[in-house]
Every structure is written in C-alpha cells, then in structure tokens.
Tab-separated table of C-alpha atoms and ligand atoms in Angstrom:
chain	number	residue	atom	x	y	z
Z	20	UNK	CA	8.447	-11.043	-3.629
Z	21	UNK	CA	5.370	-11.967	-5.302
Z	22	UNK	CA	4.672	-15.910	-6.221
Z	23	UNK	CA	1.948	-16.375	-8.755
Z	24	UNK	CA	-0.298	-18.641	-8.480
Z	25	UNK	CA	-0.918	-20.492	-12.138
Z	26	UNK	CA	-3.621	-18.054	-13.090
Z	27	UNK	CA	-6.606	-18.089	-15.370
Z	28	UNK	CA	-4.416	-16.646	-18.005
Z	29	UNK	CA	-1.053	-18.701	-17.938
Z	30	UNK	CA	-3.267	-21.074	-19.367
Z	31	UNK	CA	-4.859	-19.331	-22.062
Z	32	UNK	CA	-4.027	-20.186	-25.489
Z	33	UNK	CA	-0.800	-18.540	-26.516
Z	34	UNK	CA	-2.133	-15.805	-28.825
Z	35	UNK	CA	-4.920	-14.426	-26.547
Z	36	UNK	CA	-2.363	-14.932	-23.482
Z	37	UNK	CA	-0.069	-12.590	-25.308
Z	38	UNK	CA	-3.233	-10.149	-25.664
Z	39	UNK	CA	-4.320	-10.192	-22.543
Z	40	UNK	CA	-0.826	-9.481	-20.994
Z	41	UNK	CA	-0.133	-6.622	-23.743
Z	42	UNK	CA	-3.733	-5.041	-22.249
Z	43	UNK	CA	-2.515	-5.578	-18.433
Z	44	UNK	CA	0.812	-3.839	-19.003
Z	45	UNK	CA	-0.981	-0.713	-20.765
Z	46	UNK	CA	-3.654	-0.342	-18.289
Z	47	UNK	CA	-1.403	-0.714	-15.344
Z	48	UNK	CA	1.682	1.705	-16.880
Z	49	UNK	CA	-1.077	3.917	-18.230
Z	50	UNK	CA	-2.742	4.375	-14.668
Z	51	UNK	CA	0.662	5.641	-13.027
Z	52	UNK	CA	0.719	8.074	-15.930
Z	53	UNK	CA	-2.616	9.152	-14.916
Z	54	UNK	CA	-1.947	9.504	-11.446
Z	55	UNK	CA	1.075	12.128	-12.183
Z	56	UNK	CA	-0.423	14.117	-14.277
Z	57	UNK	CA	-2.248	16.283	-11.825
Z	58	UNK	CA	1.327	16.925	-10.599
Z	59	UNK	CA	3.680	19.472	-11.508
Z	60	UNK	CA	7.564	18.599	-12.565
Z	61	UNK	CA	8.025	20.729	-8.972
Z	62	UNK	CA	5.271	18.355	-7.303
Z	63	UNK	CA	7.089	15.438	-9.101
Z	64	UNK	CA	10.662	15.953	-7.519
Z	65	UNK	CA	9.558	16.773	-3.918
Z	66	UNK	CA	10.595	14.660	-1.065
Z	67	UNK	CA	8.889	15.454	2.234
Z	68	UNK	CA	10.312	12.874	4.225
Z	69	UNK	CA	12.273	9.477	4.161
Z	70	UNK	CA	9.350	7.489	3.942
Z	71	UNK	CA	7.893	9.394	1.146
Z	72	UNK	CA	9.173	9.276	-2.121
Z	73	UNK	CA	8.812	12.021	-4.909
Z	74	UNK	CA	6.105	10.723	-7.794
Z	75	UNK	CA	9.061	10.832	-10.089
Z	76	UNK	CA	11.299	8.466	-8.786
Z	77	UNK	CA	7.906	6.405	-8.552
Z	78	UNK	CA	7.877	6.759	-12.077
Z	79	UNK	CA	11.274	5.440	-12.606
Z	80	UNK	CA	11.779	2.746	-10.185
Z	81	UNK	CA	8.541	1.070	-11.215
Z	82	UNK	CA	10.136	1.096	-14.483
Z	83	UNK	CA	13.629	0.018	-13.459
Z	84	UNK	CA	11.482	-2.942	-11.674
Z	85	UNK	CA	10.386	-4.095	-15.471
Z	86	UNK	CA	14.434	-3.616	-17.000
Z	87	UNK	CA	15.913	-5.569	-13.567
Z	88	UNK	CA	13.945	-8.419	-13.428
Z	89	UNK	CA	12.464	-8.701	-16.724
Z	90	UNK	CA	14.184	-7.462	-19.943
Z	91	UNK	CA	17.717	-7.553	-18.432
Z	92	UNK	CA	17.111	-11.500	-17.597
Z	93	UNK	CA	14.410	-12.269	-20.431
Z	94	UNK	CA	15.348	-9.930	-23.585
Z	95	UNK	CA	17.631	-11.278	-26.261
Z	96	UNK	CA	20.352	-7.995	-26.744
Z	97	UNK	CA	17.976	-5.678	-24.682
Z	98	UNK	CA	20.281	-2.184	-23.977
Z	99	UNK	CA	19.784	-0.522	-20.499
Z	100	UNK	CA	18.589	2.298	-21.239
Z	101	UNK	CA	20.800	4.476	-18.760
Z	102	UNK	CA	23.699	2.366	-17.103
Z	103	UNK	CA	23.299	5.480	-14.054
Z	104	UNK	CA	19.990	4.392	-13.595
Z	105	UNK	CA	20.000	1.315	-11.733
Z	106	UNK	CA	21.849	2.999	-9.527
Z	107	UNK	CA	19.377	5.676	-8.590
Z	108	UNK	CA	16.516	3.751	-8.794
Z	109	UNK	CA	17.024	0.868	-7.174
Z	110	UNK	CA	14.835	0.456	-4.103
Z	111	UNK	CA	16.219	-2.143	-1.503
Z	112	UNK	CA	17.505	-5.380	-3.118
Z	113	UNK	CA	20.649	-5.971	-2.385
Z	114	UNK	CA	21.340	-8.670	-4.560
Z	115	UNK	CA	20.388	-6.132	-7.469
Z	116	UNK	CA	23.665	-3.986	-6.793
Z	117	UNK	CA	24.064	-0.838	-5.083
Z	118	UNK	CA	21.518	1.983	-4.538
Z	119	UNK	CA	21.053	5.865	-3.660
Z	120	UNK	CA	20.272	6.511	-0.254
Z	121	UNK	CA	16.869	6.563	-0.075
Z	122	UNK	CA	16.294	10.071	2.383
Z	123	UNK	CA	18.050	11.526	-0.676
Z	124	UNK	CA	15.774	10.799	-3.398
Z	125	UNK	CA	14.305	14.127	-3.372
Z	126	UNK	CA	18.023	15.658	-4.247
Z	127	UNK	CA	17.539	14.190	-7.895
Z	128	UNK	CA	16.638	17.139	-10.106
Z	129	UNK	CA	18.305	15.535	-13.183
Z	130	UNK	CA	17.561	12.734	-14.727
Z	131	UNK	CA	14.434	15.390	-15.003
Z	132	UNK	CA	10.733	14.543	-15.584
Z	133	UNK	CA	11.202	14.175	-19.540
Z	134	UNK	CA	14.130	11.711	-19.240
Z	135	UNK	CA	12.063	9.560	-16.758
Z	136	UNK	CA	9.235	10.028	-19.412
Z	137	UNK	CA	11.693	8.536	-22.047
Z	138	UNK	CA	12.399	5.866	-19.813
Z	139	UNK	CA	9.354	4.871	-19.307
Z	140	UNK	CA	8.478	4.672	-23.061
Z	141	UNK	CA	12.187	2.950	-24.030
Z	142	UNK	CA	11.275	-0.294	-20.964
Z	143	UNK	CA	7.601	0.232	-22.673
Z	144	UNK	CA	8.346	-0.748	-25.768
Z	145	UNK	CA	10.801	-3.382	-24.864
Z	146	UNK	CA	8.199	-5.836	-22.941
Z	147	UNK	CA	5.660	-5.347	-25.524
Z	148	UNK	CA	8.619	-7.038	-27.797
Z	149	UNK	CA	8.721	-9.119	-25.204
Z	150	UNK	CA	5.311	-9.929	-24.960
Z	151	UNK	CA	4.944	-10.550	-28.240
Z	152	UNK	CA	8.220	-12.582	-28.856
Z	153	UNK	CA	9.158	-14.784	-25.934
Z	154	UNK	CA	9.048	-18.120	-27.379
Z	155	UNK	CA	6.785	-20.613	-25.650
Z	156	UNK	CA	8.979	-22.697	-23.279
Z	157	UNK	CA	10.034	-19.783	-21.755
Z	158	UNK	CA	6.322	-17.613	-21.809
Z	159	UNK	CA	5.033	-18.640	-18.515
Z	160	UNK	CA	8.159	-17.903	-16.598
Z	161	UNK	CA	8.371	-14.486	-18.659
Z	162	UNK	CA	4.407	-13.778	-17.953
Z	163	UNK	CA	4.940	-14.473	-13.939
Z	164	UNK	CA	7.414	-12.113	-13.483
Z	165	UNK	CA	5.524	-9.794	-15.880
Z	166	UNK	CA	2.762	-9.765	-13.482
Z	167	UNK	CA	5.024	-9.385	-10.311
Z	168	UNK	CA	6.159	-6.191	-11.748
Z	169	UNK	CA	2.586	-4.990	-12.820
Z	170	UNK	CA	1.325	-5.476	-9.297
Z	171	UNK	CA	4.419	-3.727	-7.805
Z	172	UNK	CA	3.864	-0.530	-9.897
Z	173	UNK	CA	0.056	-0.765	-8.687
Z	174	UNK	CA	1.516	-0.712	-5.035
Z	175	UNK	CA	3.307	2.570	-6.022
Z	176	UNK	CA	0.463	3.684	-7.314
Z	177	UNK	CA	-0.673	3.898	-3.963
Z	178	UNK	CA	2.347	5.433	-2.769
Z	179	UNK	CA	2.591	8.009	-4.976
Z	180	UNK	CA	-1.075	9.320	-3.896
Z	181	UNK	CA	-0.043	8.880	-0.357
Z	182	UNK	CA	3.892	10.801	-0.577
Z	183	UNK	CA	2.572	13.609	-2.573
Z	184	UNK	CA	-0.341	14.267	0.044
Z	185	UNK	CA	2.083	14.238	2.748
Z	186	UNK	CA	3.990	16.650	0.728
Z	187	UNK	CA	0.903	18.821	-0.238
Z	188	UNK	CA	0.060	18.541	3.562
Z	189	UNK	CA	3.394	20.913	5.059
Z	190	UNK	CA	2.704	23.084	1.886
Z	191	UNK	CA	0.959	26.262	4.175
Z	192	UNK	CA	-0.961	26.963	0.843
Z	193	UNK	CA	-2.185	23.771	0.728
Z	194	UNK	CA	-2.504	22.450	-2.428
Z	195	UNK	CA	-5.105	19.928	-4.623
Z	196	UNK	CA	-3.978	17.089	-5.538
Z	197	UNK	CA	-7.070	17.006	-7.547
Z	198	UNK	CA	-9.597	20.068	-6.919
Z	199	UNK	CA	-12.447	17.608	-8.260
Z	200	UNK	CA	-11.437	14.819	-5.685
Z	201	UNK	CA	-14.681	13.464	-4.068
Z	202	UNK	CA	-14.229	10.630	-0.850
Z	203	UNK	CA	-15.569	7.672	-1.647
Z	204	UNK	CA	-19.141	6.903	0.705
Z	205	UNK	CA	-19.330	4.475	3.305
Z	206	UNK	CA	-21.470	2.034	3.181
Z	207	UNK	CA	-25.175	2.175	4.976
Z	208	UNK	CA	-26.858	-0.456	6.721
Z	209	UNK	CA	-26.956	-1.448	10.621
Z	210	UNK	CA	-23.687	-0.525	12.496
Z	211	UNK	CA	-22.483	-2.622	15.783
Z	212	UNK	CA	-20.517	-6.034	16.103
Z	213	UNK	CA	-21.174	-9.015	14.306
Z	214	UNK	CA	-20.408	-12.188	15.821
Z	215	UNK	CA	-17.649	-13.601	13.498
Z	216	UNK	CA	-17.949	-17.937	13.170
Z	217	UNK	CA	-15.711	-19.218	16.428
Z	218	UNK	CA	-13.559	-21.913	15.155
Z	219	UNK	CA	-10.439	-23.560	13.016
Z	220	UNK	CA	-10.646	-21.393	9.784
Z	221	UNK	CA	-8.147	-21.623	6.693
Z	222	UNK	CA	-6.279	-17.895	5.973
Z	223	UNK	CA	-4.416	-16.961	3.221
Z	224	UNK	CA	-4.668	-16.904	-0.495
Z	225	UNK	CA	-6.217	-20.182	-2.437
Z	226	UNK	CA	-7.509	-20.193	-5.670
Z	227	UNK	CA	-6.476	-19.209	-9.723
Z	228	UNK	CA	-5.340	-15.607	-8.687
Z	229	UNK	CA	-2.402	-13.814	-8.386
Z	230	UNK	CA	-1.008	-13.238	-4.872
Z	231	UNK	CA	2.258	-11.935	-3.267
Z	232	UNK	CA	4.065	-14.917	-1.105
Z	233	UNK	CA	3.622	-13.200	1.924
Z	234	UNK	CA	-0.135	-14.509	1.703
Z	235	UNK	CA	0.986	-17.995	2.037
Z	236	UNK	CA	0.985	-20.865	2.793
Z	237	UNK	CA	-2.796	-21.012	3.916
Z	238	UNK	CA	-3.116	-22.644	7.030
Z	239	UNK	CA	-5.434	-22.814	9.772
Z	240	UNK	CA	-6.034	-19.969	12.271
Z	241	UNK	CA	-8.276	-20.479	15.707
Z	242	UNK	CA	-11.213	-18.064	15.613
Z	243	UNK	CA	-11.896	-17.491	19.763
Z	244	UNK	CA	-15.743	-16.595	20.176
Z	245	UNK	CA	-15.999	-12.765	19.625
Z	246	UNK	CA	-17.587	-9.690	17.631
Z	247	UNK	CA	-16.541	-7.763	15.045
Z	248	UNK	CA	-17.609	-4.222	14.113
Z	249	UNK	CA	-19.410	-4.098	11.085
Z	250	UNK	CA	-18.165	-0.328	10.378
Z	251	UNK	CA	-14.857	1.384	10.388
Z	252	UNK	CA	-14.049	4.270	13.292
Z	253	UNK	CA	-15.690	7.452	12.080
Z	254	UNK	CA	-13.854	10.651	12.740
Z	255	UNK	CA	-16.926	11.563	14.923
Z	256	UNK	CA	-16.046	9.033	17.314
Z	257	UNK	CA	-12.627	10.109	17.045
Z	258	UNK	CA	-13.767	13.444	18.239
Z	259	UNK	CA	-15.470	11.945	20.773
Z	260	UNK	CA	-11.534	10.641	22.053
Z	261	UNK	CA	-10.142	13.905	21.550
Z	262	UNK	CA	-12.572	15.485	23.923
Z	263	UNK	CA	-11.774	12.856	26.643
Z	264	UNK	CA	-8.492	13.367	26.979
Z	265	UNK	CA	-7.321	10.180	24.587
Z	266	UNK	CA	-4.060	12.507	23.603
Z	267	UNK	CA	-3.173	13.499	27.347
Z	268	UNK	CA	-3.969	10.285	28.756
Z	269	UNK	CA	-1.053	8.136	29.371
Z	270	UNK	CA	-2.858	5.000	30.579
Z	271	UNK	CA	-4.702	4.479	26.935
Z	272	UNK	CA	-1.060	4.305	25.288
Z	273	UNK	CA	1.169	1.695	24.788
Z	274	UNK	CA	4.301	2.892	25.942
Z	275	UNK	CA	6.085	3.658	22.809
Z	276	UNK	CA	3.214	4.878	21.610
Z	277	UNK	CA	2.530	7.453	24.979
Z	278	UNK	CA	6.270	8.292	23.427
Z	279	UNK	CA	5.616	9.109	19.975
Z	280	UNK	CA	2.793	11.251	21.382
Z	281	UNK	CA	5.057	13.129	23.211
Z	282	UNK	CA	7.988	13.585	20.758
Z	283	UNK	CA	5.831	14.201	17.891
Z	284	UNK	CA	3.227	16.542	19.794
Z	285	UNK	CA	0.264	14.505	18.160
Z	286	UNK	CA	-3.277	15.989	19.361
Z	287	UNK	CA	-5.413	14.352	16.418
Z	288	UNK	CA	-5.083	12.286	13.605
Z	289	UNK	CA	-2.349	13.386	10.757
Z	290	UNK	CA	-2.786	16.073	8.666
Z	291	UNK	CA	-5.590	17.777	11.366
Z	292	UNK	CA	-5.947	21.016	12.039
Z	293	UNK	CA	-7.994	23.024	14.605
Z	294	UNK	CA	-9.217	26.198	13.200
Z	295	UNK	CA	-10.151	28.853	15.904
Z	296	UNK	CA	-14.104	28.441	16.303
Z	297	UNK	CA	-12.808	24.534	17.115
Z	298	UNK	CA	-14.205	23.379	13.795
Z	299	UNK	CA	-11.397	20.623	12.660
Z	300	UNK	CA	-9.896	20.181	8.506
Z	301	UNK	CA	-8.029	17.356	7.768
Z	302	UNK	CA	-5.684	17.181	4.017
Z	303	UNK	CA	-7.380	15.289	1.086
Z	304	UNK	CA	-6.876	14.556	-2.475
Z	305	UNK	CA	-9.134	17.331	-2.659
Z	306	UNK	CA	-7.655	19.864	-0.771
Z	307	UNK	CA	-7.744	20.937	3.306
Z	308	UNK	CA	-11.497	20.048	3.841
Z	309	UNK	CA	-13.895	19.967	7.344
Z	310	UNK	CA	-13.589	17.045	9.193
Z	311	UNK	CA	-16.630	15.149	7.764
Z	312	UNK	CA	-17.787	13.195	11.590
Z	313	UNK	CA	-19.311	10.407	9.435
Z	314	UNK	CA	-16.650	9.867	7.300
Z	315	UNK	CA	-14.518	7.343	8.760
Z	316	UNK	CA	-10.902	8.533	10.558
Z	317	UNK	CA	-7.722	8.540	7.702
Z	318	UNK	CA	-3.974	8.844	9.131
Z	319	UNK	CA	-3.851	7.303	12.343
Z	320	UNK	CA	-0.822	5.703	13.307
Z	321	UNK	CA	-1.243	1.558	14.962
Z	322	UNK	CA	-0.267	3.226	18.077
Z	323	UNK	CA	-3.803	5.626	18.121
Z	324	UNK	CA	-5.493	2.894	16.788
Z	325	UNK	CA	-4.617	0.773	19.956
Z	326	UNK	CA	-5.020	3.743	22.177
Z	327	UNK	CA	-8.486	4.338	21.044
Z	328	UNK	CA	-9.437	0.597	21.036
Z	329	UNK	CA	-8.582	0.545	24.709
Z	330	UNK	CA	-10.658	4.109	25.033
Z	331	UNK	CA	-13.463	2.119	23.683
Z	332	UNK	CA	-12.932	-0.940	25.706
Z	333	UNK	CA	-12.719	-2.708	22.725
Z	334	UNK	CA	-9.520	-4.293	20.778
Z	335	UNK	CA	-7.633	-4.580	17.402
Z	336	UNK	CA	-8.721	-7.679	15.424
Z	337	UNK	CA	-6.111	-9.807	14.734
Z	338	UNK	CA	-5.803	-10.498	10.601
Z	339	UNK	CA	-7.015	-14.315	11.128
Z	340	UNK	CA	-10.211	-12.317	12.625
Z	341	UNK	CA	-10.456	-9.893	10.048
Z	342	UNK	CA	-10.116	-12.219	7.240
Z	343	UNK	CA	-12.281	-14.955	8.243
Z	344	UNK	CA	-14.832	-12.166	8.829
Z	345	UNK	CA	-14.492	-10.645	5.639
Z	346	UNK	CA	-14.312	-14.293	4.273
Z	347	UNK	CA	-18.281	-14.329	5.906
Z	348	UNK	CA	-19.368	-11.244	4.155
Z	349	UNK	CA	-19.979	-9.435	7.838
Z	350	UNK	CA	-17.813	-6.102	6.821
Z	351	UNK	CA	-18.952	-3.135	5.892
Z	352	UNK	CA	-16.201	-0.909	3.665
Z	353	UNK	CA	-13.381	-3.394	4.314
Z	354	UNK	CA	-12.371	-2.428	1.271
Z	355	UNK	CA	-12.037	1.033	-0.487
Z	356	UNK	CA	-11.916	3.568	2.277
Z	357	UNK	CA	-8.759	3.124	4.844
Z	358	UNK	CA	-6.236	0.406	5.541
Z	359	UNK	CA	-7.441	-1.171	8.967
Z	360	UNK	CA	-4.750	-1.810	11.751
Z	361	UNK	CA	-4.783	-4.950	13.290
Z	362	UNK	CA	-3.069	-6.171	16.177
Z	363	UNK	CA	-1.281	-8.619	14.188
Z	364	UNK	CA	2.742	-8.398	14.157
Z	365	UNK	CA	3.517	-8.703	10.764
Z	366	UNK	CA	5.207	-12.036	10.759
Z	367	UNK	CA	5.562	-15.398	8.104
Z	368	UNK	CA	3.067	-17.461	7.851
Z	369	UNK	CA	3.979	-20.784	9.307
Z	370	UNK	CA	6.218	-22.712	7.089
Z	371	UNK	CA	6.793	-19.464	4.956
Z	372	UNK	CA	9.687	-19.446	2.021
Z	373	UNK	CA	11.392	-16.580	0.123
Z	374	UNK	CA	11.869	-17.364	-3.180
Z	375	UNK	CA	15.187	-17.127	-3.796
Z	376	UNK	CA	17.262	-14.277	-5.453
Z	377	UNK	CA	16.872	-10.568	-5.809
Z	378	UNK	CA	12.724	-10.519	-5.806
Z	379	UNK	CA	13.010	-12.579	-2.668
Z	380	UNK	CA	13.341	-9.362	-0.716
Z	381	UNK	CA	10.133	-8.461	-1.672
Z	382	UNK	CA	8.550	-9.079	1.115
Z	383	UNK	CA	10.541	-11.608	3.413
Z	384	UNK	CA	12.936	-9.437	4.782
Z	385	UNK	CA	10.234	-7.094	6.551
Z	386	UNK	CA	8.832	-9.549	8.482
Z	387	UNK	CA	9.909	-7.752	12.062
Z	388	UNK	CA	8.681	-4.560	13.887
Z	389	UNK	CA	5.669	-3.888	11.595
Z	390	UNK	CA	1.295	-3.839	11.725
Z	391	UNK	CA	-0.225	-5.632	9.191
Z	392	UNK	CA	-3.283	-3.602	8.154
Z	393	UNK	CA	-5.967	-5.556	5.890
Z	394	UNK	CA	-8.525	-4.353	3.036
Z	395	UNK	CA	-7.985	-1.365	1.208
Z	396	UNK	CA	-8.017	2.325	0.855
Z	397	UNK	CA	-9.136	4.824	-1.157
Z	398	UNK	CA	-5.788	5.358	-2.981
Z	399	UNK	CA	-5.596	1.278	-3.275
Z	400	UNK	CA	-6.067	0.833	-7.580
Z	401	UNK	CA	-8.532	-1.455	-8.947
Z	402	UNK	CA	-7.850	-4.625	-9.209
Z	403	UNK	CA	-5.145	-4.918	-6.340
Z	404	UNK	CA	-7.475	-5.717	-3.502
Z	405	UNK	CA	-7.938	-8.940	-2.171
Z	406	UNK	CA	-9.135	-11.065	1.239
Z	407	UNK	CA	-6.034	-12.188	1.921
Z	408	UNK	CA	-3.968	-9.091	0.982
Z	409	UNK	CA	-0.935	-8.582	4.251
Z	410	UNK	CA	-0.439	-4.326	4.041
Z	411	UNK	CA	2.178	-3.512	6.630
Z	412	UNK	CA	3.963	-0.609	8.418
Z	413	UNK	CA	5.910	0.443	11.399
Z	414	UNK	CA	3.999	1.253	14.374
Z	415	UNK	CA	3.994	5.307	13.908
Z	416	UNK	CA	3.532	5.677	10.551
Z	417	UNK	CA	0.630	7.655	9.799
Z	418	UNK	CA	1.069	8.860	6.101
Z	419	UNK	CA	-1.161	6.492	4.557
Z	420	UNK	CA	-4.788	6.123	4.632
Z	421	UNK	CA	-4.595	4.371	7.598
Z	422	UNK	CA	-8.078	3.318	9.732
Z	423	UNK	CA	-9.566	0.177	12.051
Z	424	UNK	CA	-12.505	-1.122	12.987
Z	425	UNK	CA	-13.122	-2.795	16.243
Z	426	UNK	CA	-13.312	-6.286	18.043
Z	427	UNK	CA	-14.329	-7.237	21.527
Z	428	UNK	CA	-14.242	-10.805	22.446
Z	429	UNK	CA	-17.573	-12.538	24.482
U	518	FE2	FE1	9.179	-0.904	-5.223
C-alpha cells in the first residue's frame, strides 16, 4: 500500500488542488495510453509467462485500481461499469473479493481491447466528477488515495514495457516495440569506488513527497567503512565473466542460484544471443540489437548479480549503502538505466505497519523471499523515481531491466 505523506498539494487552496489533481490523473492515464499504442490488439492480449502480464489487462486493472478503491468507496451512486470485471481484474487483494488466476490472464480475448478502452474512459470520467465534486471534509482523504492509484498505474507502466519485451523476446521474428527506441547514455566522468561516509545514517523517505509505506519508518542504518562503485556493470565486463567460465563455475554461485543455472540453461544475461562469428544481441525496445560493451548489463537475475560480484571479488551493496550513497551524490546513473540488485532481503523496516484493509496488501504481504533493487530503469516513468524507492523481486527473475553496481568493504 502506499501512505502519503501530506504533500505540497493537499495543502493547496481547494480550487488549484482540484487543478492540479485533474492534470496528474490525465498525464498519468494518458502515459499508459501512450505506452500501448505501439502495440497491436494481438501484442495487447499476449501472455508469455506468469509473471508477465498482457498490456491489456494492464490497461484494465490499473483502471479497476481507480473503481475499487476510489469511486466504489468515494462516488455518490457511481455504477460499476462491468460487475464481471472485478473479477478479472483484480490483482491480489484478497480483501477485494475473488480474482482470475493470474497464469491465465493471457486466455482473456473478450472483454477485447475496445471494451477495456471504454473502461478506461467510463472510470475516466467518473474521478474527474470526482475531482471536481468531493466536498471538502472529505477532499484530502479522496486526493490520497487518488494519488495511490496514480502511482500504481505508473508502476504498470513499467510493467507493461517490461511483459511485452519478454513477449517480443520468444517471438523468432523479433519484433520492435518501438523501431525508433534509442538507450538512454550513461553517464561520463571517472569510474572506480567511492568511499561512501562510514557511520549512523537515517534511510527512508522524509520530506513533503509522496512515498509508498514500504519506505518507512526512517530510521537509522550503520554505514561500515567501504567503497562504492561509481558506475553500473557494463556488459563488457560481463563479457569479460562469460569468457572465464562465470556460467560453468559452480564455486561463484550461490547454491540456488548454481541451480537455476542449471535448470534454466542460462549462459548470459536474458534475452542474449550468440550469433555464429561470437558477436552477442541482446532484445530492446528497439529491436534484437549488438551487445553495446559500454552500455551497462540489462536482465540479470540477483543470483548473476551475486555470482559476478564474487567473480569480481567485490559484493552487493546493501540498500542502507546504496541510499546513503546516493543520498551523497557519489552515483553515477543510479537512476534511469537498470534496477540495481542489492544484497538486501526485502524485509520491513523496523517498526513497519500495514495500513489496514484491502490497499494494505500493497506492499506488506511481500516482505519474504525477495531482492530489493534501488534507483531506476529505463522503463521507470518520470516522476516515479526516488532515493528511497524499495523495487523488489524473487531471486531469478530476470525480465526486468535488472543491473548492479559494486561494493567492496576496506
Ligand atoms: Fe497492480
């Protein structure tokens, strides 16, 4: 679940409060648009995997989000706009009612594209009302929940980028997600470790803006004396792995990791492919492209990360590290270009509380088996970044534009 912290514009006068939401809401809603549009209605209904869901059910639950938690609970006489719908586009929460299985999402040919589209413009029009309408007293709870849901549809907007490459990836034909797509550069400037301040630091969120509660409390974290790398792992030096042996070397791995390289055959990063002179393409937004050796390595899993950390004689920071050294200014493209593994479980912060009810599953009720990765990615939508932002995923997954930099302590 998100918690918002009183923000800038919960305290705006009422009118330009109402404005500034209205503005949110389109940009946000208008960006998913955006995103699908270089899809097909065939791209749209794909489902390559359970993980991945097809960019039209991302349409529709992000929408479903808004009718759930907002208009069903905040709008005077609002009318569902398909009582089947909750059921199909329901995500996880339990307390919402029951749900389609999620490996099965891809099996949903009708409702089709142009009744999600309908949707979409029926649970449009109602929070504008809603914007525009709520009385007073009950504005700021309306406007919190409001901005929940706009930064859960950003966090599909991610996913949608990130399922439909995975889906473009097994196509053998492999398809553009966007034939124009460029990768976003990585930053210049000295590479090497940084020494990151040794000490009691605060983590998590503080100040006016908007968080998810995952991020808090704040509380103090013990810095040890150590380095950071100011630069993400390139895929050259991922090469570099490769050609010793990382893949067929049992002693870099973690043990369920040294498994997962032998069940799922990996020999490189995801979506890379050896063509015959030895020349390596990996799957983009743009297409199957050369391995760029500069560019830094996409769609590792936290168990390569960890394997290649040791390969380096380096380790995983943990997030306290990351954050108080991103907190310092000493990262280079901690933001913008890959999610970075740490070594962190993904756990609650000490003294940690779901909210209660439905949108307390948010987050709460992941808090075992899973990586938290911090910064950003390429995919990540404007706006959505943040210091203290907790990204998280099992151990193997690999699907999303996944990186690290390194640590070594002194
Ligand atoms: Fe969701």
């Amino acid at each position: 679940m998100a918690r918002t912290v009183a923000s800038a514009l919960l305290r705006a006068p009422a009118d330009d409060a109402r404005r500034s939401w209205r503005a949110a809401f389109r940009r946000v809603r208008a960006e998913t648009e955006a995103r699908a549009a270089h899809l097909s209605a065939e791209d749209q209904i794909v489902q390559s995997m359970a993980d991945a869901s097809p960019t039209k059910w991302h349409r529709a639950h992000v929408t479903w989000f808004f009718e759930q938690f907002l208009l069903a609970e905040h709008a005077p006489n609002y009318p569902i706009f398909d009582e089947r719908f909750p059921f199909l586009f329901n995500s996880y929460y339990v307390a919402a009612g029951p749900r389609h299985a999620r490996p099965d999402r891809g099996l949903i040919t009708r409702p089709n594209g142009a009744d999600v589209t309908a949707y979409r413009a029926h649970v449009d029009a109602a929070v504008e009302r809603l914007i525009e309408e709520v009385p007073a007293a009950h504005a700021a709870r309306v406007f919190e929940i409001l901005e929940i849901g706009l930064h859960h549809e950003q966090q599909h907007q991610e996913l949608l980028l990130t399922d439909i490459l995975h889906a473009f990836a097994h196509n053998p034909t492999d398809p553009a997600y966007d034939s124009n797509w460029q990768p976003p550069q990585p930053a210049q400037g000295p590479r090497g470790f940084v020494e990151i301040p040794a000490g009691i630091h605060p983590i998590g969120h503080d100040g006016d803006g908007y968080c998810f509660d995952n991020e808090l409390p704040r509380h103090d974290a013990l810095i040890p004396k150590m380095r950071i790398a100011r630069h993400l792992v390139t895929n050259g030096e991922w090469l570099a792995f490769i050609a010793a042996g990382g893949y067929t070397t049992p002693t870099l791995w973690l043990s369920d990791g040294w498994a997962a390289v032998q069940a799922e055959g990996w020999q490189a990063p995801g979506y890379w492919q050896e063509r015959g002179d030895g020349a390596w393409t990996t799957m983009t937004l743009g297409g199957r492209r050369p391995v760029d050796p500069e560019a830094a390595v996409q769609h590792v899993s936290y168990y390569e990360a960890e394997a290649f950390a040791r390969f380096a004689g380096k380790h995983l920071p943990s997030e306290a590290e990351w954050e108080v050294a991103a907190r310092a200014g000493l990262l280079a493209d901690g933001f913008g270009i890959a999610w970075q593994w740490t070594r962190s479980a993904y756990l609650p912060y000490p003294g940690y509380r779901a909210a209660e009810g439905a949108l307390g599953e948010y987050n709460g009720k992941f808090m075992v088996s899973q990586m938290v990765l911090r910064g950003s990615s390429l995919a990540t939508p404007e706006g959505h970044a943040r210091l203290s932002y907790r990204n998280f995923f099992y151990p193997p997954a690999r699907w999303q534009f996944s990186g690290l930099r390194l640590a070594e302590f002194v």
